[in-house]
Amino acid sequence: LKGCSRCPLCQQRCNIVFGAGDPQARVVLVGEAPGREEDLQGYPFVGEAGKLLEKILLAMNLSRETVYICNVIKCHPPGNRDPQADEISACEPFLKQQLALIKPEIIITLGRFATQTLLKTTVPIGKLRGQWHEYEGIALMPTFHPAYLLRNPSGKRPVWDDMKQVMQRLENQAES
Ligand code: URA
């Protein structure tokens, strides 16, 4: 990805935000795209949404260091606008390779873009979350994006229900 210029987002970015965490993680979380803070620091989920994500992980007895966190899009879309279809298709091969190399037991997709991109669907996130899906043989749990939770705290309860399903599955798989 170094020096990537496959889409116009390269013109305004400060850093490519590749991903961070344990490359042998059992759980990979996939967000949408780096925000301004992530662009400046070069790491995913280091802004306000990231702080909330960290709290959710800690409540699950996980941490940034024990999971792997990345985004569908590796460069910051100006003004935090939605990623465009051509930007997603330019960047998607890198996400696919990350997942193929890490081979996690569970993928958690955060929000509409990550979920719809990996599941190749246009079904709304509200209908997809809370149920197990499959991506290339890997169990995938969609849930709401933490940035959405900052605006809609009532989404926290369903997210916690989704994360309890993830914890249960991790426990079951550790035993078997
Ligand atoms: N939102 C995302 O989807 N990803 C980040 O890295 C930060 C905020």
mmCIF file of C-alpha atoms and ligand atoms in Angstrom:
data_model
loop_
_atom_site.group_PDB
_atom_site.id
_atom_site.type_symbol
_atom_site.label_atom_id
_atom_site.label_comp_id
_atom_site.label_asym_id
_atom_site.label_seq_id
_atom_site.Cartn_x
_atom_site.Cartn_y
_atom_site.Cartn_z
ATOM 1 C CA LEU A 1 0.000 0.000 0.000
ATOM 2 C CA LYS A 2 2.959 2.323 0.509
ATOM 3 C CA GLY A 3 2.524 5.373 -1.715
ATOM 4 C CA CYS A 4 -0.807 4.011 -2.984
ATOM 5 C CA SER A 5 -2.513 6.233 -5.571
ATOM 6 C CA ARG A 6 -5.294 3.900 -6.669
ATOM 7 C CA CYS A 7 -7.967 6.474 -5.803
ATOM 8 C CA PRO A 8 -8.121 10.263 -5.364
ATOM 9 C CA LEU A 9 -8.120 10.038 -1.559
ATOM 10 C CA CYS A 10 -4.308 9.827 -1.807
ATOM 11 C CA GLN A 11 -4.145 13.524 -2.711
ATOM 12 C CA GLN A 12 -5.266 14.867 0.662
ATOM 13 C CA ARG A 13 -4.268 12.177 3.142
ATOM 14 C CA CYS A 14 -1.561 12.602 5.787
ATOM 15 C CA ASN A 15 -1.186 8.878 6.453
ATOM 16 C CA ILE A 16 -2.401 5.573 5.123
ATOM 17 C CA VAL A 17 -4.214 3.961 8.058
ATOM 18 C CA PHE A 18 -3.486 0.307 7.404
ATOM 19 C CA GLY A 19 -4.628 -1.343 10.633
ATOM 20 C CA ALA A 20 -3.268 -2.192 14.069
ATOM 21 C CA GLY A 21 -3.261 -4.951 16.642
ATOM 22 C CA ASP A 22 -2.307 -8.606 16.810
ATOM 23 C CA PRO A 23 -1.819 -10.148 13.352
ATOM 24 C CA GLN A 24 -2.744 -13.508 14.914
ATOM 25 C CA ALA A 25 -5.881 -12.172 16.604
ATOM 26 C CA ARG A 26 -8.967 -14.338 17.044
ATOM 27 C CA VAL A 27 -11.128 -11.265 16.412
ATOM 28 C CA VAL A 28 -10.844 -8.632 13.676
ATOM 29 C CA LEU A 29 -12.952 -5.464 13.825
ATOM 30 C CA VAL A 30 -13.596 -3.657 10.556
ATOM 31 C CA GLY A 31 -14.688 -0.006 10.527
ATOM 32 C CA GLU A 32 -15.488 2.376 7.716
ATOM 33 C CA ALA A 33 -12.660 4.814 7.022
ATOM 34 C CA PRO A 34 -10.128 6.845 9.010
ATOM 35 C CA GLY A 35 -11.390 10.120 10.465
ATOM 36 C CA ARG A 36 -9.285 13.270 10.781
ATOM 37 C CA GLU A 37 -7.541 12.150 13.952
ATOM 38 C CA GLU A 38 -6.754 8.722 12.486
ATOM 39 C CA ASP A 39 -5.363 10.398 9.358
ATOM 40 C CA LEU A 40 -3.052 12.558 11.487
ATOM 41 C CA GLN A 41 -1.831 9.692 13.681
ATOM 42 C CA GLY A 42 -1.846 6.848 11.145
ATOM 43 C CA TYR A 43 -3.765 4.506 13.471
ATOM 44 C CA PRO A 44 -7.395 3.350 13.317
ATOM 45 C CA PHE A 45 -10.014 4.385 15.875
ATOM 46 C CA VAL A 46 -7.928 6.822 17.921
ATOM 47 C CA GLY A 47 -10.618 9.572 18.045
ATOM 48 C CA GLU A 48 -13.873 9.782 20.005
ATOM 49 C CA ALA A 49 -15.441 6.718 18.338
ATOM 50 C CA GLY A 50 -12.217 4.840 19.087
ATOM 51 C CA LYS A 51 -12.432 5.654 22.794
ATOM 52 C CA LEU A 52 -15.909 4.162 22.890
ATOM 53 C CA LEU A 53 -14.739 1.123 20.917
ATOM 54 C CA GLU A 54 -11.943 0.618 23.434
ATOM 55 C CA LYS A 55 -14.491 0.654 26.288
ATOM 56 C CA ILE A 56 -16.611 -1.944 24.489
ATOM 57 C CA LEU A 57 -13.536 -4.146 23.982
ATOM 58 C CA LEU A 58 -12.546 -3.860 27.639
ATOM 59 C CA ALA A 59 -16.075 -4.841 28.695
ATOM 60 C CA MET A 60 -15.595 -7.956 26.545
ATOM 61 C CA ASN A 61 -12.290 -8.733 28.272
ATOM 62 C CA LEU A 62 -10.478 -7.835 25.062
ATOM 63 C CA SER A 63 -8.170 -4.939 24.225
ATOM 64 C CA ARG A 64 -6.707 -3.138 21.240
ATOM 65 C CA GLU A 65 -3.607 -5.290 21.603
ATOM 66 C CA THR A 66 -5.404 -8.643 21.552
ATOM 67 C CA VAL A 67 -7.636 -7.922 18.538
ATOM 68 C CA TYR A 68 -6.873 -6.482 15.114
ATOM 69 C CA ILE A 69 -8.608 -3.270 14.013
ATOM 70 C CA CYS A 70 -8.787 -1.943 10.466
ATOM 71 C CA ASN A 71 -11.107 -0.169 8.058
ATOM 72 C CA VAL A 72 -12.602 -0.823 4.629
ATOM 73 C CA ILE A 73 -10.983 2.373 3.324
ATOM 74 C CA LYS A 74 -7.407 3.091 4.350
ATOM 75 C CA CYS A 75 -7.376 6.843 3.626
ATOM 76 C CA HIS A 76 -9.417 9.665 5.179
ATOM 77 C CA PRO A 77 -12.340 10.891 3.049
ATOM 78 C CA PRO A 78 -12.321 14.712 3.265
ATOM 79 C CA GLY A 79 -14.902 16.134 5.677
ATOM 80 C CA ASN A 80 -15.697 12.595 6.858
ATOM 81 C CA ARG A 81 -18.003 12.092 3.904
ATOM 82 C CA ASP A 82 -19.192 8.578 3.058
ATOM 83 C CA PRO A 83 -16.736 6.452 1.087
ATOM 84 C CA GLN A 84 -17.645 6.241 -2.597
ATOM 85 C CA ALA A 85 -18.175 2.987 -4.501
ATOM 86 C CA ASP A 86 -15.002 3.462 -6.593
ATOM 87 C CA GLU A 87 -12.927 4.140 -3.449
ATOM 88 C CA ILE A 88 -14.307 1.011 -1.807
ATOM 89 C CA SER A 89 -13.529 -1.154 -4.832
ATOM 90 C CA ALA A 90 -10.007 0.306 -5.103
ATOM 91 C CA CYS A 91 -9.267 -0.436 -1.434
ATOM 92 C CA GLU A 92 -11.201 -3.678 -0.893
ATOM 93 C CA PRO A 93 -8.412 -6.026 -2.087
ATOM 94 C CA PHE A 94 -6.248 -4.831 0.819
ATOM 95 C CA LEU A 95 -8.939 -5.625 3.387
ATOM 96 C CA LYS A 96 -9.469 -9.032 1.791
ATOM 97 C CA GLN A 97 -5.750 -9.760 2.007
ATOM 98 C CA GLN A 98 -5.589 -8.650 5.630
ATOM 99 C CA LEU A 99 -8.418 -11.038 6.494
ATOM 100 C CA ALA A 100 -6.880 -13.861 4.462
ATOM 101 C CA LEU A 101 -3.552 -13.480 6.283
ATOM 102 C CA ILE A 102 -4.947 -13.075 9.790
ATOM 103 C CA LYS A 103 -7.624 -15.771 9.359
ATOM 104 C CA PRO A 104 -9.520 -14.719 12.504
ATOM 105 C CA GLU A 105 -12.218 -16.843 14.100
ATOM 106 C CA ILE A 106 -14.601 -13.900 14.182
ATOM 107 C CA ILE A 107 -15.022 -10.691 12.179
ATOM 108 C CA ILE A 108 -17.026 -7.850 13.739
ATOM 109 C CA THR A 109 -18.167 -5.347 11.145
ATOM 110 C CA LEU A 110 -18.857 -1.887 12.536
ATOM 111 C CA GLY A 111 -21.653 -0.145 10.694
ATOM 112 C CA ARG A 112 -23.159 -0.194 7.250
ATOM 113 C CA PHE A 113 -20.114 0.122 4.996
ATOM 114 C CA ALA A 114 -18.003 -2.673 6.453
ATOM 115 C CA THR A 115 -21.007 -4.972 6.729
ATOM 116 C CA GLN A 116 -22.371 -4.381 3.249
ATOM 117 C CA THR A 117 -18.905 -4.510 1.663
ATOM 118 C CA LEU A 118 -17.948 -7.871 3.166
ATOM 119 C CA LEU A 119 -21.383 -9.466 2.847
ATOM 120 C CA LYS A 120 -21.958 -8.092 -0.664
ATOM 121 C CA THR A 121 -25.451 -6.898 0.196
ATOM 122 C CA THR A 122 -27.467 -3.692 0.316
ATOM 123 C CA VAL A 123 -29.654 -4.856 3.223
ATOM 124 C CA PRO A 124 -29.675 -2.137 5.955
ATOM 125 C CA ILE A 125 -27.423 -2.609 8.990
ATOM 126 C CA GLY A 126 -30.458 -2.575 11.303
ATOM 127 C CA LYS A 127 -31.626 -5.801 9.656
ATOM 128 C CA LEU A 128 -28.216 -7.491 9.521
ATOM 129 C CA ARG A 129 -26.866 -6.805 13.012
ATOM 130 C CA GLY A 130 -27.254 -9.257 15.839
ATOM 131 C CA GLN A 131 -27.136 -12.329 13.628
ATOM 132 C CA TRP A 132 -24.244 -14.496 12.537
ATOM 133 C CA HIS A 133 -23.230 -14.285 8.892
ATOM 134 C CA GLU A 134 -20.284 -15.781 7.053
ATOM 135 C CA TYR A 135 -17.399 -14.259 5.112
ATOM 136 C CA GLU A 136 -15.085 -16.755 3.365
ATOM 137 C CA GLY A 137 -15.855 -19.386 5.999
ATOM 138 C CA ILE A 138 -15.308 -16.947 8.900
ATOM 139 C CA ALA A 139 -18.143 -16.123 11.327
ATOM 140 C CA LEU A 140 -19.129 -12.471 10.927
ATOM 141 C CA MET A 141 -21.181 -10.414 13.386
ATOM 142 C CA PRO A 142 -22.404 -7.014 12.170
ATOM 143 C CA THR A 143 -23.133 -4.341 14.743
ATOM 144 C CA PHE A 144 -23.678 -0.591 14.880
ATOM 145 C CA HIS A 145 -20.691 1.725 14.384
ATOM 146 C CA PRO A 146 -19.402 3.383 17.593
ATOM 147 C CA ALA A 147 -19.732 6.827 15.934
ATOM 148 C CA TYR A 148 -23.440 6.055 15.524
ATOM 149 C CA LEU A 149 -23.610 5.180 19.228
ATOM 150 C CA LEU A 150 -22.145 8.571 20.136
ATOM 151 C CA ARG A 151 -25.113 10.184 18.360
ATOM 152 C CA ASN A 152 -27.680 7.523 19.358
ATOM 153 C CA PRO A 153 -26.922 6.129 22.820
ATOM 154 C CA SER A 154 -30.029 3.922 22.605
ATOM 155 C CA GLY A 155 -28.008 1.776 20.183
ATOM 156 C CA LYS A 156 -25.669 0.726 23.003
ATOM 157 C CA ARG A 157 -27.990 -1.974 24.321
ATOM 158 C CA PRO A 158 -28.285 -3.837 20.976
ATOM 159 C CA VAL A 159 -24.523 -3.529 20.453
ATOM 160 C CA TRP A 160 -23.900 -5.089 23.848
ATOM 161 C CA ASP A 161 -26.314 -7.916 22.947
ATOM 162 C CA ASP A 162 -24.301 -8.485 19.747
ATOM 163 C CA MET A 163 -21.010 -8.456 21.642
ATOM 164 C CA LYS A 164 -22.347 -10.981 24.148
ATOM 165 C CA GLN A 165 -22.923 -13.345 21.216
ATOM 166 C CA VAL A 166 -19.303 -12.786 20.167
ATOM 167 C CA MET A 167 -18.030 -13.498 23.693
ATOM 168 C CA GLN A 168 -20.117 -16.670 23.871
ATOM 169 C CA ARG A 169 -18.725 -17.914 20.570
ATOM 170 C CA LEU A 170 -15.142 -17.161 21.614
ATOM 171 C CA GLU A 171 -15.693 -19.080 24.827
ATOM 172 C CA ASN A 172 -17.255 -22.060 23.049
ATOM 173 C CA GLN A 173 -14.455 -22.202 20.486
ATOM 174 C CA ALA A 174 -11.751 -21.948 23.150
ATOM 175 C CA GLU A 175 -13.244 -25.035 24.840
ATOM 176 C CA SER A 176 -13.555 -27.133 21.689
HETATM 177 N N1 URA B 1 -14.355 5.557 12.179
HETATM 178 C C1 URA B 1 -13.993 4.491 11.449
HETATM 179 O O1 URA B 1 -14.807 3.843 10.798
HETATM 180 N N2 URA B 1 -12.714 4.144 11.451
HETATM 181 C C2 URA B 1 -11.779 4.784 12.144
HETATM 182 O O2 URA B 1 -10.634 4.366 12.085
HETATM 183 C C3 URA B 1 -12.186 5.886 12.910
HETATM 184 C C4 URA B 1 -13.468 6.261 12.916
#
